[in-house]
Every structure is written in structure tokens, then in C-alpha cells.
JSON list of C-alpha atoms in Angstrom, two decimals:
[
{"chain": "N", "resi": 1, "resn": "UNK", "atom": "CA", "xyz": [115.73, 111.78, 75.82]},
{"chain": "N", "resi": 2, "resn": "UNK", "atom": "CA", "xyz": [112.84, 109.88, 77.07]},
{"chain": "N", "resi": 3, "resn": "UNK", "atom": "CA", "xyz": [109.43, 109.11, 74.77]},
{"chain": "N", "resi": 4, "resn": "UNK", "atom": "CA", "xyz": [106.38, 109.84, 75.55]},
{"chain": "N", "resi": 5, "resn": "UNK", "atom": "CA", "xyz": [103.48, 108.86, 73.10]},
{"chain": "N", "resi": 6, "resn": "UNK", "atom": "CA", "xyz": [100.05, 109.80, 72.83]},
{"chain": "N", "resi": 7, "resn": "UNK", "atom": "CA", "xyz": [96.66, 107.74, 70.96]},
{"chain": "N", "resi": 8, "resn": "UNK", "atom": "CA", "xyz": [94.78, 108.89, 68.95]},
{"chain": "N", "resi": 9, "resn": "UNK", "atom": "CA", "xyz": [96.52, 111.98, 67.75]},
{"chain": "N", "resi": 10, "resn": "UNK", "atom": "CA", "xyz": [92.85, 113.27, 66.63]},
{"chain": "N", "resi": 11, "resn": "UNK", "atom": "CA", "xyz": [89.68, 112.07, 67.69]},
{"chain": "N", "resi": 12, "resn": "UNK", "atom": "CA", "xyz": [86.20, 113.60, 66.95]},
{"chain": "N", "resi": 13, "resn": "UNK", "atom": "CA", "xyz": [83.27, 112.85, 68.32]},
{"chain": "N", "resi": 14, "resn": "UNK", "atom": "CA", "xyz": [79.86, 113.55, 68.68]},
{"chain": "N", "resi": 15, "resn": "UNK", "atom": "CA", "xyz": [78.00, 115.47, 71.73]},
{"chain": "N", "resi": 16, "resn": "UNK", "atom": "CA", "xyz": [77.37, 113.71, 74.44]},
{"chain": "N", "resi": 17, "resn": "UNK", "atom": "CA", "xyz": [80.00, 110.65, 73.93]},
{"chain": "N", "resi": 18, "resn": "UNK", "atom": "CA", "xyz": [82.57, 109.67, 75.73]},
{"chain": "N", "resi": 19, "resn": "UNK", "atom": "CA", "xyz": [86.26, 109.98, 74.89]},
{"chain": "N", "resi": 20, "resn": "UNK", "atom": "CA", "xyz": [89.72, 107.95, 76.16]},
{"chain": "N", "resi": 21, "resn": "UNK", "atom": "CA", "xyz": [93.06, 109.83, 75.21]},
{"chain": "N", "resi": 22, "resn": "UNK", "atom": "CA", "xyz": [96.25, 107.40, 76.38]},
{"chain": "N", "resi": 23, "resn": "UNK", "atom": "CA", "xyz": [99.63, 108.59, 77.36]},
{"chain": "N", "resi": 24, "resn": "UNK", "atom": "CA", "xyz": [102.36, 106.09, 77.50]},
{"chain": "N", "resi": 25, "resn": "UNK", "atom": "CA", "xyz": [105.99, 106.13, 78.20]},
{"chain": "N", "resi": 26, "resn": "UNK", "atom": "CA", "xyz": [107.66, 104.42, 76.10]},
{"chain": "N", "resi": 27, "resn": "UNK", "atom": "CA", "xyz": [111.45, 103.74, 77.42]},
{"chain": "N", "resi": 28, "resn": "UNK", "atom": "CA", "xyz": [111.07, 104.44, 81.00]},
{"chain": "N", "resi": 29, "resn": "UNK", "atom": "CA", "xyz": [108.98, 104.24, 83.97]},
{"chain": "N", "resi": 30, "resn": "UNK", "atom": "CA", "xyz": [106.49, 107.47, 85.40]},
{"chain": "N", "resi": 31, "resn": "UNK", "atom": "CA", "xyz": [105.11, 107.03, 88.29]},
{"chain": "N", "resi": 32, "resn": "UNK", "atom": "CA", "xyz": [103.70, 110.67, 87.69]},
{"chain": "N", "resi": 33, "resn": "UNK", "atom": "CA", "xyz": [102.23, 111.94, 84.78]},
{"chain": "N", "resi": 34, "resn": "UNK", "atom": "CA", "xyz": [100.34, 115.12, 84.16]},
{"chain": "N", "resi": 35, "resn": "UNK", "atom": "CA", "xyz": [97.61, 115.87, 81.85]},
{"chain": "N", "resi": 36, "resn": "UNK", "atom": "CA", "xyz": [97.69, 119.36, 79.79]},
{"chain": "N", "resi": 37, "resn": "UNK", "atom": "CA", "xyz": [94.66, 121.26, 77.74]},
{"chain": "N", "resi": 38, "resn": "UNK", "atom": "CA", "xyz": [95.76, 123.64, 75.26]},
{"chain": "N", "resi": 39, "resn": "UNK", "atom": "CA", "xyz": [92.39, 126.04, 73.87]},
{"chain": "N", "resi": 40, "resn": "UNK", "atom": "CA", "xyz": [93.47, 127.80, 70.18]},
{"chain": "N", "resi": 41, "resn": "UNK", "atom": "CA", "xyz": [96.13, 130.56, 70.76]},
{"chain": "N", "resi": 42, "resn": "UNK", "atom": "CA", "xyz": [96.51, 130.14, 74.26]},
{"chain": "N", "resi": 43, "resn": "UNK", "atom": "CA", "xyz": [98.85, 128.42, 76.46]},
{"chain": "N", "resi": 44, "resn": "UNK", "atom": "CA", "xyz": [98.99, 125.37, 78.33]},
{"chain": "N", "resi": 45, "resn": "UNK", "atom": "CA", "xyz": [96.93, 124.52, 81.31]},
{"chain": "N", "resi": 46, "resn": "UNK", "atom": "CA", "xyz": [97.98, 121.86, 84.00]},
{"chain": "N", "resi": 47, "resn": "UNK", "atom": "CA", "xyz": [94.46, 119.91, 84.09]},
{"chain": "N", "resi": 48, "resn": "UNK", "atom": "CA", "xyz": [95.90, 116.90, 86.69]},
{"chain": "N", "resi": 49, "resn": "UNK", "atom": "CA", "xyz": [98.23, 114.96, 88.32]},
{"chain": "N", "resi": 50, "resn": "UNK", "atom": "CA", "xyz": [98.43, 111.51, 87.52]},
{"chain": "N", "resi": 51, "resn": "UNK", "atom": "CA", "xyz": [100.24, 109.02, 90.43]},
{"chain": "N", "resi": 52, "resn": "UNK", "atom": "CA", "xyz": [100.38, 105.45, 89.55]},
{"chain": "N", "resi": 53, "resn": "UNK", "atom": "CA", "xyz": [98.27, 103.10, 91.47]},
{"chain": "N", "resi": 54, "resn": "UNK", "atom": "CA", "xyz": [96.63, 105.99, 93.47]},
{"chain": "N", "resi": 55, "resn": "UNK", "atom": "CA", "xyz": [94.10, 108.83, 93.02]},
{"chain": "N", "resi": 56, "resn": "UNK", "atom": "CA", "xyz": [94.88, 111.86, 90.36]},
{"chain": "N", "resi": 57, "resn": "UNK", "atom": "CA", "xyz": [95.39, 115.19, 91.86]},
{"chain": "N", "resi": 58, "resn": "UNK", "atom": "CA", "xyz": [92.96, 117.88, 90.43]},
{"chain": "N", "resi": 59, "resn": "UNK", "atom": "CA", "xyz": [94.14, 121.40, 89.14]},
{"chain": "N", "resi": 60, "resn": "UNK", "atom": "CA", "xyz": [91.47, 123.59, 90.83]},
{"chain": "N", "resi": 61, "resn": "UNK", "atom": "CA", "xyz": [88.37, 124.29, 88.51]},
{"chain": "N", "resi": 62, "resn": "UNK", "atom": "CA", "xyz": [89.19, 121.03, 86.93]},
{"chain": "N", "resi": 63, "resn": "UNK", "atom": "CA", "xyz": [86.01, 118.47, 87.28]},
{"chain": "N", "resi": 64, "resn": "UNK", "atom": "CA", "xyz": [87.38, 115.16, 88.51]},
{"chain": "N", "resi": 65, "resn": "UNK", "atom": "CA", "xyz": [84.04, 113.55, 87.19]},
{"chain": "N", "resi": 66, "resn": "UNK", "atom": "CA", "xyz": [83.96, 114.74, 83.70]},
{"chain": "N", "resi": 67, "resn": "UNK", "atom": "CA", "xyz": [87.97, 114.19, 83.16]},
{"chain": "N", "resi": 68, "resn": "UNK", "atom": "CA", "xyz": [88.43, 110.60, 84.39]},
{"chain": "N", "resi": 69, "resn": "UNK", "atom": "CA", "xyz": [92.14, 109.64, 85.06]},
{"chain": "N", "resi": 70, "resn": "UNK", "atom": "CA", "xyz": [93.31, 106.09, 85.35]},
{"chain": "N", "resi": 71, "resn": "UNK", "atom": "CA", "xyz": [96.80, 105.48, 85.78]},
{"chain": "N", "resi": 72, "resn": "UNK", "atom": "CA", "xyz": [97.04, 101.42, 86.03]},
{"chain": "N", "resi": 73, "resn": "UNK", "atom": "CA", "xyz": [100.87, 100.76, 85.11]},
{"chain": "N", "resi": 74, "resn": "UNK", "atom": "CA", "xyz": [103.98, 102.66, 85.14]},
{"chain": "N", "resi": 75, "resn": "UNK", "atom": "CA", "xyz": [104.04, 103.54, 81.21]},
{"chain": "N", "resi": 76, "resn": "UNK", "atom": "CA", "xyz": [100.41, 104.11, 80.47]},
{"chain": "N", "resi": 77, "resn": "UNK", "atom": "CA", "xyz": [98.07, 107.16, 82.02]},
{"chain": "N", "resi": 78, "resn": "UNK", "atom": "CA", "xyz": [94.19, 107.57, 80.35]},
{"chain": "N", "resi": 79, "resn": "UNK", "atom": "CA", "xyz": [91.87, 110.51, 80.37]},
{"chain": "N", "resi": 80, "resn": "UNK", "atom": "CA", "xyz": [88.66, 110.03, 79.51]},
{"chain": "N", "resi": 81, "resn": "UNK", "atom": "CA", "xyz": [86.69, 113.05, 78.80]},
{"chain": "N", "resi": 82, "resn": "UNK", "atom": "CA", "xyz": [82.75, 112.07, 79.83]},
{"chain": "N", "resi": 83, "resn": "UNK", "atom": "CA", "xyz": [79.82, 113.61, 78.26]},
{"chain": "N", "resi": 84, "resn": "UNK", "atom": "CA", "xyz": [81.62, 115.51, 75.81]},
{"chain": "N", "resi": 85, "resn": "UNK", "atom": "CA", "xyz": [80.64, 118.59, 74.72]},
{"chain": "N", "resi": 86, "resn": "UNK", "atom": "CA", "xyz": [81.58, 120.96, 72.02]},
{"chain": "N", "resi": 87, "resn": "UNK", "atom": "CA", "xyz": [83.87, 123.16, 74.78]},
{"chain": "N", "resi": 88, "resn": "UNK", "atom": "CA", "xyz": [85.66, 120.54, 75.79]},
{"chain": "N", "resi": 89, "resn": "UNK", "atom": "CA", "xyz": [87.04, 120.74, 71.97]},
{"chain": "N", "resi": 90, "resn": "UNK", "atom": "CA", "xyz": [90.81, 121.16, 72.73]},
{"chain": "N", "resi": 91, "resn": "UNK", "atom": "CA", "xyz": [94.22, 120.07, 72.14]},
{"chain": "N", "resi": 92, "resn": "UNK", "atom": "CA", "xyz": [95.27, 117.56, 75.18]},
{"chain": "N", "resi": 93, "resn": "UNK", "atom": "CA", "xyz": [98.84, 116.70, 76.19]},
{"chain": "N", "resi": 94, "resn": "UNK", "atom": "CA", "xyz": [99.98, 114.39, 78.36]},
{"chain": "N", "resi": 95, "resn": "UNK", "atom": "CA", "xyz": [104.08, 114.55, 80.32]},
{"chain": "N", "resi": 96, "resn": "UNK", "atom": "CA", "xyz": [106.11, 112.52, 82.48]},
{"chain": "N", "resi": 97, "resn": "UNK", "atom": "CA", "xyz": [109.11, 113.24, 84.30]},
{"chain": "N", "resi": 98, "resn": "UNK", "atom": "CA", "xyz": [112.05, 112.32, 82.35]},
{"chain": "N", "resi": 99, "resn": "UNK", "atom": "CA", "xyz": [114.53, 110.33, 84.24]},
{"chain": "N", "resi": 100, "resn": "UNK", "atom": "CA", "xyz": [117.47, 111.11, 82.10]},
{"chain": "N", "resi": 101, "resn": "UNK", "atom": "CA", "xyz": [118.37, 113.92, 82.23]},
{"chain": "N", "resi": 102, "resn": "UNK", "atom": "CA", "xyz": [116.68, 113.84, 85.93]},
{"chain": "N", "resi": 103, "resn": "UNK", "atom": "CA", "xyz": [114.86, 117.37, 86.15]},
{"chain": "N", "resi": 104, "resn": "UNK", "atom": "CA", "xyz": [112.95, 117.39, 83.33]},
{"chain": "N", "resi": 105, "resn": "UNK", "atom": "CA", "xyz": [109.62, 116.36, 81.58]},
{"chain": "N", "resi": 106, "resn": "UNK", "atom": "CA", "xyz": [108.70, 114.81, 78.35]},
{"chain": "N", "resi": 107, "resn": "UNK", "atom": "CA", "xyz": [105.45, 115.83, 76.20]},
{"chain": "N", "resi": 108, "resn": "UNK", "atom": "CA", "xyz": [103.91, 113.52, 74.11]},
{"chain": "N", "resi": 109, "resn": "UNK", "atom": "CA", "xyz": [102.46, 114.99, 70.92]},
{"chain": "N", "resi": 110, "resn": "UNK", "atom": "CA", "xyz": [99.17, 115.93, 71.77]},
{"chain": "N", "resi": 111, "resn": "UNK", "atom": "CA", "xyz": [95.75, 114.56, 70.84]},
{"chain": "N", "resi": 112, "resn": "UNK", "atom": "CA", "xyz": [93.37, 117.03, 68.99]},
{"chain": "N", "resi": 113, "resn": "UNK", "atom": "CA", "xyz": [89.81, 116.99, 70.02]},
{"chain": "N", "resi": 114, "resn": "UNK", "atom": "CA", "xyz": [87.03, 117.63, 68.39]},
{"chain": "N", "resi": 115, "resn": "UNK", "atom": "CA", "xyz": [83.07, 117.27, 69.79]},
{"chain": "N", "resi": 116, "resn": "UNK", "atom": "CA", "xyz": [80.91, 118.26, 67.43]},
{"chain": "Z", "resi": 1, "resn": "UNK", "atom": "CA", "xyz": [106.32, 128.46, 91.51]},
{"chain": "Z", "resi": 2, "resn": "UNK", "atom": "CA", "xyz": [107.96, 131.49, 90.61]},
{"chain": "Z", "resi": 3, "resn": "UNK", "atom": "CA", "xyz": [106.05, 133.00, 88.05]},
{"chain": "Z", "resi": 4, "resn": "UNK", "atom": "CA", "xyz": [108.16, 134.71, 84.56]},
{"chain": "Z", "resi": 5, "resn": "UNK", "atom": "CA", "xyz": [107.84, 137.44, 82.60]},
{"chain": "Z", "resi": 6, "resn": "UNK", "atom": "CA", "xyz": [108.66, 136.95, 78.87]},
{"chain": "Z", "resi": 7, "resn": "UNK", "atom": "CA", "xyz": [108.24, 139.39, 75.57]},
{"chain": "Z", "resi": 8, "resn": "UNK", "atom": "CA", "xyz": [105.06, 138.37, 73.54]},
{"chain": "Z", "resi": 9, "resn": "UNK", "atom": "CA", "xyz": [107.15, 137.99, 70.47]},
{"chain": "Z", "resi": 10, "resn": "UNK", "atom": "CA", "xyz": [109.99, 138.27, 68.84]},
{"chain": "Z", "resi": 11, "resn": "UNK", "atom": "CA", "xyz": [111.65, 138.34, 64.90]},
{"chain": "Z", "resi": 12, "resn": "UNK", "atom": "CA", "xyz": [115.38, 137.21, 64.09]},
{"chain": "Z", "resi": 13, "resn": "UNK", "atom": "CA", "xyz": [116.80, 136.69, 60.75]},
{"chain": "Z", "resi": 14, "resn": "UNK", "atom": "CA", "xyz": [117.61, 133.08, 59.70]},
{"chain": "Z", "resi": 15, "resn": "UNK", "atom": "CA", "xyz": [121.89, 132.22, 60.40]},
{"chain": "Z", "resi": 16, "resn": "UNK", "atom": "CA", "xyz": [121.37, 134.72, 63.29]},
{"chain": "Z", "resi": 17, "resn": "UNK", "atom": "CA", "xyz": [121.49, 134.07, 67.11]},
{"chain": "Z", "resi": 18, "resn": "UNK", "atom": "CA", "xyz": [117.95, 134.66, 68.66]},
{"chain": "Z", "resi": 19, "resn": "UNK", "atom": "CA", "xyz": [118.32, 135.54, 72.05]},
{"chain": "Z", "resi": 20, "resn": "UNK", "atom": "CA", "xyz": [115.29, 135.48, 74.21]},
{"chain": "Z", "resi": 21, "resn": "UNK", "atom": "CA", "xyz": [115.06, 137.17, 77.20]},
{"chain": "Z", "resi": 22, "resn": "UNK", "atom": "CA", "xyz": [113.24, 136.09, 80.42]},
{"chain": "Z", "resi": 23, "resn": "UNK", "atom": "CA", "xyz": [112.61, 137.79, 84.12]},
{"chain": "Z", "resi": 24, "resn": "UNK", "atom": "CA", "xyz": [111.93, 135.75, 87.38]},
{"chain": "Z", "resi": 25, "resn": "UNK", "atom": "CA", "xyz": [112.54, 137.99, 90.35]},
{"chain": "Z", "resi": 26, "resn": "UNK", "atom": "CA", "xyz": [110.91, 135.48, 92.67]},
{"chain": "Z", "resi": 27, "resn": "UNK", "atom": "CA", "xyz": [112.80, 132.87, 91.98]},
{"chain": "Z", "resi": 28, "resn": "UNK", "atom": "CA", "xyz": [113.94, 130.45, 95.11]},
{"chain": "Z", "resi": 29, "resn": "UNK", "atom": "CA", "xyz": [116.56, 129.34, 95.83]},
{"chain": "Z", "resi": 30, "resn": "UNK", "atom": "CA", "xyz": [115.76, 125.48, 94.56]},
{"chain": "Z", "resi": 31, "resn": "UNK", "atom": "CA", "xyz": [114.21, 126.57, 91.72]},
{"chain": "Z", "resi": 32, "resn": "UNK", "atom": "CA", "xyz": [115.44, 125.57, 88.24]},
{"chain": "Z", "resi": 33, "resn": "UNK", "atom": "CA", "xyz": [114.98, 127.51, 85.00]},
{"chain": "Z", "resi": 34, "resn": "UNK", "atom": "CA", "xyz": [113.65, 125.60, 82.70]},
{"chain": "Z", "resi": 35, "resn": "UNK", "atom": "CA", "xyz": [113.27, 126.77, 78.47]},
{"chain": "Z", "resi": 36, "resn": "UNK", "atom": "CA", "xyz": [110.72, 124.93, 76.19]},
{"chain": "Z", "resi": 37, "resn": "UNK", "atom": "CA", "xyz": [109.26, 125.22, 72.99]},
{"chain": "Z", "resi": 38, "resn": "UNK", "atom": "CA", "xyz": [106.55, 124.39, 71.11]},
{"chain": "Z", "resi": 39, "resn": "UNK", "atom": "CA", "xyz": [106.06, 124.08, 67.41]},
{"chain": "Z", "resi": 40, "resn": "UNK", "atom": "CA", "xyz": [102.58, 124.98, 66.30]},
{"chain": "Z", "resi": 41, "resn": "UNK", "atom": "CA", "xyz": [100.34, 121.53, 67.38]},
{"chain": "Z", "resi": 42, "resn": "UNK", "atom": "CA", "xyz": [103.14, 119.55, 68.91]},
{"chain": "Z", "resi": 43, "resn": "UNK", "atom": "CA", "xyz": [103.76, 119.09, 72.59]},
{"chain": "Z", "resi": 44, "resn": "UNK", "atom": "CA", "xyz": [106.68, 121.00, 74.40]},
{"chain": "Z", "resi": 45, "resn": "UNK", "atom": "CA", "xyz": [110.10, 120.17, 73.15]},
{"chain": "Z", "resi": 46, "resn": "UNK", "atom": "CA", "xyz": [112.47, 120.44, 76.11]},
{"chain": "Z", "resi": 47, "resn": "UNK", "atom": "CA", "xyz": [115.41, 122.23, 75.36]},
{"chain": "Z", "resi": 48, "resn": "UNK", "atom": "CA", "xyz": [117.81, 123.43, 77.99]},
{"chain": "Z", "resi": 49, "resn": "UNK", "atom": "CA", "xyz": [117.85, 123.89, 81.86]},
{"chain": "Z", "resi": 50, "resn": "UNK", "atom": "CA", "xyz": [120.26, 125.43, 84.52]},
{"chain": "Z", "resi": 51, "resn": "UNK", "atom": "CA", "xyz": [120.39, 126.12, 88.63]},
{"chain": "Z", "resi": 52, "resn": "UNK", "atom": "CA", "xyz": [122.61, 128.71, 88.40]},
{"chain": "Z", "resi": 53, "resn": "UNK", "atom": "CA", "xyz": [125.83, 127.92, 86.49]},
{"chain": "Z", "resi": 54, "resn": "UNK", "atom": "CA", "xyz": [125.39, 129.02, 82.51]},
{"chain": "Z", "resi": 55, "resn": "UNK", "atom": "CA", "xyz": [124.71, 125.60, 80.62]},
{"chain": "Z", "resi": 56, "resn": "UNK", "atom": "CA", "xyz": [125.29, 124.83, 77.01]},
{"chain": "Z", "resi": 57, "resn": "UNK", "atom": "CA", "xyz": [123.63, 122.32, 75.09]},
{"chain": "Z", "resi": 58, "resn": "UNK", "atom": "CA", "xyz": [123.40, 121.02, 71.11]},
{"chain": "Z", "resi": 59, "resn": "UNK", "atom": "CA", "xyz": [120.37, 123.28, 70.95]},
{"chain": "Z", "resi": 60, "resn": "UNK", "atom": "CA", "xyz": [121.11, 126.66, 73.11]},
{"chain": "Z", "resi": 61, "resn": "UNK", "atom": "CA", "xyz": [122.72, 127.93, 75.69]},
{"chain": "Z", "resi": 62, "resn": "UNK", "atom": "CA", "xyz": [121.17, 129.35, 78.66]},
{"chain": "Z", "resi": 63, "resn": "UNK", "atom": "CA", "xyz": [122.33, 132.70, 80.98]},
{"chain": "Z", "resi": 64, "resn": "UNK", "atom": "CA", "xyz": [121.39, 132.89, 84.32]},
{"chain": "Z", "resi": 65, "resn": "UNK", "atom": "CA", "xyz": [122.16, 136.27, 85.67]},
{"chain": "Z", "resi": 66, "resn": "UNK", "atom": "CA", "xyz": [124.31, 135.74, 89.18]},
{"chain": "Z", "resi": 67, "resn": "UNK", "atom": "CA", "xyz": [120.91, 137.09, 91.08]},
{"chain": "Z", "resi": 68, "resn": "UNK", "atom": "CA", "xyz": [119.34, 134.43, 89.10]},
{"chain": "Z", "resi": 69, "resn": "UNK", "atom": "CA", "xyz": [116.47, 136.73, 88.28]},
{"chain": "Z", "resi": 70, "resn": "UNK", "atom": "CA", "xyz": [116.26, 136.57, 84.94]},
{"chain": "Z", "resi": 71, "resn": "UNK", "atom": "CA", "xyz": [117.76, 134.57, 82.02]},
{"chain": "Z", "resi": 72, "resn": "UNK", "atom": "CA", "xyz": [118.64, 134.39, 78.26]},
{"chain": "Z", "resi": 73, "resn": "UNK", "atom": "CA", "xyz": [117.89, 131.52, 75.88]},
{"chain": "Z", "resi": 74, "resn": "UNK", "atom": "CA", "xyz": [120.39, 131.78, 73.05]},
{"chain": "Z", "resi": 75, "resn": "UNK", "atom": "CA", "xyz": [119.66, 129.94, 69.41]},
{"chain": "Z", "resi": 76, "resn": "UNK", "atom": "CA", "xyz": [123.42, 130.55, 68.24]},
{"chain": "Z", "resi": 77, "resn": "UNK", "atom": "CA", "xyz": [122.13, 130.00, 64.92]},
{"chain": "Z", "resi": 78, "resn": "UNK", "atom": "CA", "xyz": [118.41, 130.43, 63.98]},
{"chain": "Z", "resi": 79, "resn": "UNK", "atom": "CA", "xyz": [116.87, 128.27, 61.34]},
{"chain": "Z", "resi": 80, "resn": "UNK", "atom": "CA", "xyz": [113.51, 129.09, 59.73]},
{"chain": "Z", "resi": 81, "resn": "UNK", "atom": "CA", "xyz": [112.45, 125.63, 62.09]},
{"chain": "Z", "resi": 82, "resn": "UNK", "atom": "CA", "xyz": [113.37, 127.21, 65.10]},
{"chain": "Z", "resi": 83, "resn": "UNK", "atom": "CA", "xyz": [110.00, 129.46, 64.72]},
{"chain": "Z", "resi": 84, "resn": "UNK", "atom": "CA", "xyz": [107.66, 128.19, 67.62]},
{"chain": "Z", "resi": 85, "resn": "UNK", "atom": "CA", "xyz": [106.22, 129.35, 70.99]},
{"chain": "Z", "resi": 86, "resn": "UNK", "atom": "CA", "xyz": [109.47, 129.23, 73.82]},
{"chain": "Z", "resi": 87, "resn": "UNK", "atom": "CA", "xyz": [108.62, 128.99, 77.40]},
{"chain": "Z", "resi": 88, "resn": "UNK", "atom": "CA", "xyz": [110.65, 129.85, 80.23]},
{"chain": "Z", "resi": 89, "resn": "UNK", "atom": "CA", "xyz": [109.54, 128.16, 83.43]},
{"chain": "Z", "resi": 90, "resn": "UNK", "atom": "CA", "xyz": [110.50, 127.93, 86.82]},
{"chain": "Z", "resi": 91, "resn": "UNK", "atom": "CA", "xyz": [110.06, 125.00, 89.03]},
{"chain": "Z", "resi": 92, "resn": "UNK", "atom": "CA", "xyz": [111.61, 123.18, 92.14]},
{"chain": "Z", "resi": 93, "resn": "UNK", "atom": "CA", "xyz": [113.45, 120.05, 90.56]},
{"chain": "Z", "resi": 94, "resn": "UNK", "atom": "CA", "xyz": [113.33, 117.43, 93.65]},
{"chain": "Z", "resi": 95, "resn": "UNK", "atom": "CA", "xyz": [111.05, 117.89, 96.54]},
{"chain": "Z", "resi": 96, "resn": "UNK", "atom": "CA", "xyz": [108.29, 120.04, 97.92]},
{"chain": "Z", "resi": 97, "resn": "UNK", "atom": "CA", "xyz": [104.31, 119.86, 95.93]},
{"chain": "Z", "resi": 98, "resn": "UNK", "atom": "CA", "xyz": [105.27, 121.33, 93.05]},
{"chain": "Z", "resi": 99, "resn": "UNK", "atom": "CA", "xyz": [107.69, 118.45, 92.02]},
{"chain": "Z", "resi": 100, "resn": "UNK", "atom": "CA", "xyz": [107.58, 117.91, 88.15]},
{"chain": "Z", "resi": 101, "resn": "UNK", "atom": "CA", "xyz": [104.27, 120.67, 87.78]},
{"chain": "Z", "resi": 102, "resn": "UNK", "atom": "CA", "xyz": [105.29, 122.96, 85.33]},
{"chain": "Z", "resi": 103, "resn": "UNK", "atom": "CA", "xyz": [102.91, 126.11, 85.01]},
{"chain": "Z", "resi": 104, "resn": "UNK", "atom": "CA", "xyz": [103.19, 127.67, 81.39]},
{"chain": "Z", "resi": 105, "resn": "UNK", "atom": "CA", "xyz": [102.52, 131.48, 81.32]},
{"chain": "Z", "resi": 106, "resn": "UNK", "atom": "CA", "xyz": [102.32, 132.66, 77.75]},
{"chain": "Z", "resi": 107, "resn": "UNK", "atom": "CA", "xyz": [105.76, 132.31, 76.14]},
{"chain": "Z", "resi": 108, "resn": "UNK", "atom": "CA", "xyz": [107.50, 133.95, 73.64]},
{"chain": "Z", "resi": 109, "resn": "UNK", "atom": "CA", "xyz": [106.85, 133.67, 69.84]},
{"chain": "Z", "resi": 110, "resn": "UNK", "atom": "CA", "xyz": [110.15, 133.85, 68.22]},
{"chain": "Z", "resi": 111, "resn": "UNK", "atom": "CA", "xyz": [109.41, 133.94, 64.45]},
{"chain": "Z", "resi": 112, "resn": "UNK", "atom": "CA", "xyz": [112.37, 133.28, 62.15]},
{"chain": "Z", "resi": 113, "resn": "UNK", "atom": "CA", "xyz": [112.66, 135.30, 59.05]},
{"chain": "Z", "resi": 114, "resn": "UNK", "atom": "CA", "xyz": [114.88, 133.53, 55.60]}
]
């Protein structure tokens, strides 16, 4: 199956700083991506869409300003987290539609966050 | 997307098949099922989907009821590393908005006992 890879795997940072997470695929092309946040003992949460060479697509309640999404190429998607804050502390993971088999996504492994 | 209804947890004994049960009455009719799992602090592992046919992988096998409202994700053999969070999902493969969103409700923890 496809790769997807994540960097860092664990950042932490202080208050107020601002944070880039990248998601790249590494044996195939994604013209989509999507961008997960996982809080302690809870499940994942779609935070965005991200469509190469165009605007991402926002899960409601999501701030577009404070989670910046660039998606410049077809292997590589960033989120930037602006102005952390200690809530924003969270486990973020990034898929892309896997071409083969068609139908389903790969998850890269995650980067842990933590904003003192 | 249809939404699922899974059991909160679950135990099986290691060498035994785990099978884990889901329910998705509102399932349309392009809607796949889709099982993944997640081992504490990794990303989703993909592991099996099906339309409506059963399908058999190297990991599972997956039932799909013939009213294709619910399903059952069978480990033929559990292993103490099969213990993680499994999520059944339902999503549109090709076509309409929700193309490649998967929505995670809370999953099953299947814990694996030696």
C-alpha cells in the first residue's frame, strides 16, 4: 500500500509560537489530503480538506486562520498551527487517498504536539 | 455519511478469532464499508473494505449482511498485536462531497488477552 509520512513526529513548543507539521506522500500522487486532530482518549476529528494548488476546505468550527494549510505539490500538504496555545496540544494526522487499492486512504503516523 | 454503531470494547483470547461487530442501517447504496485500526499513537492502519460481496484479505475478512446494514470484521487469529482501537466507517468511494472524508465515530477497543 501507499506511504504516507509525517515531520516531526513530536514537536513542542512554547505559547504563542508558531508550528508547521508536513504530510508527504511518498510513492504516489494526492491531489487531496486531509488533516486529522486526535485529543487523549478520543477519536479522530476531520480538521480540513487539503486540494492541491487550490484553497483547503474547512471542517465547520475549524479556524482557517489559526490552522494554515498549504498544499504546493502533489506529495507534500503543511499545517501550520499559528499562535499556539496549550489547547491546541494534540496528536495531528495527516491522509491521502490511496490509489492502489483505489477506495482507500493512507495515514501517516501522526505528529504529537505539545504547547507548553 | 452513514453514521455506525460499534461496541465500546471488546476482549478475545490470543490464537482466537475476534469478531467485531458493526451496525449501519443508513447505509446507501454507494457507500463502502470501510474497517481501520489504530494502535495506541499511530495513525489508522487500513485493513479491509467491501460494497457488498464478503471480502477476504491477509489481515481479516469482512461480512456484509445482504441488507448491508451491518457488518463483521473477523481477526481469524488474534495476536496480542492485534490490540488497538478498530473503526468501521462508511463512505461513498467515487463521487459526490464526501469523496475520500472519512468521519471516525468512536471505534471499538478490541483488547487481546495471552
Amino acid at each position: 500500500g501507499a506511504v504516507v509520512s509525517q515531520h516531526p513526529s513530536r514537536v513542542i513548543c512554547k505559547s504563542g509560537t508558531s508550528v508547521k507539521i508536513e504530510c508527504r506522500s511518498l510513492d504516489f500522487q494526492a491531489t487531496t489530503m486531509f488533516w486529522y486532530r486526535q485529543f487523549p482518549k478520543q477519536s479522530l476529528m476531520l480538521m480540513a480538506t487539503s486540494n492541491e494548488g487550490s484553497k483547503a476546505t474547512y471542517e465547520q468550527g475549524v479556524e482557517k486562520d489559526k490552522f494554515l494549510i498549504n498544499h504546493a505539490s502533489l506529495t507534500l500538504s503543511t499545517l501550520t498551527v499559528t499562535s499556539a496555545h496549550p489547547e491546541d496540544s494534540s496528536f495531528y494526522i495527516c491522509s491521502a487517498r490511496d490509489p492502489n487499492p483505489p477506495g482507500h486512504r493512507a495515514f501517516g503516523p501522526g505528529t504529537r504536539l505539545t504547547v507548553l | 455519511d452513514a453514521k455506525t454503531t460499534q461496541p465500546p470494547s471488546m476482549d478475545c483470547a490470543e490464537g482466537r478469532a475476534a469478531n467485531l461487530p458493526c451496525n449501519h442501517s443508513t447505509i446507501s447504496g454507494n457507500e463502502y464499508v470501510y474497517w481501520y485500526r489504530q494502535i495506541h499513537s499511530q495513525g489508522p492502519q487500513y485493513i479491509i473494505h467491501g460494497l457488498k460481496n464478503n471480502e477476504t484479505n491477509e489481515m481479516a475478512s469482512l461480512i456484509i449482511t445482504e441488507d448491508r446494514k451491518s457488518s463483521t470484521l473477523i481477526l481469524p487469529h488474534a495476536t496480542l498485536r492485534d490490540t488497538a482501537v478498530y473503526y468501521c466507517i462508511v463512505s461513498a468511494s467515487a463521487g459526490g462531497t464526501s469523496y475520500g472524508k472519512l468521519t471516525f465515530g468512536q471505534g471499538t477497543i478490541l483488547t487481546v488477552h495471552p
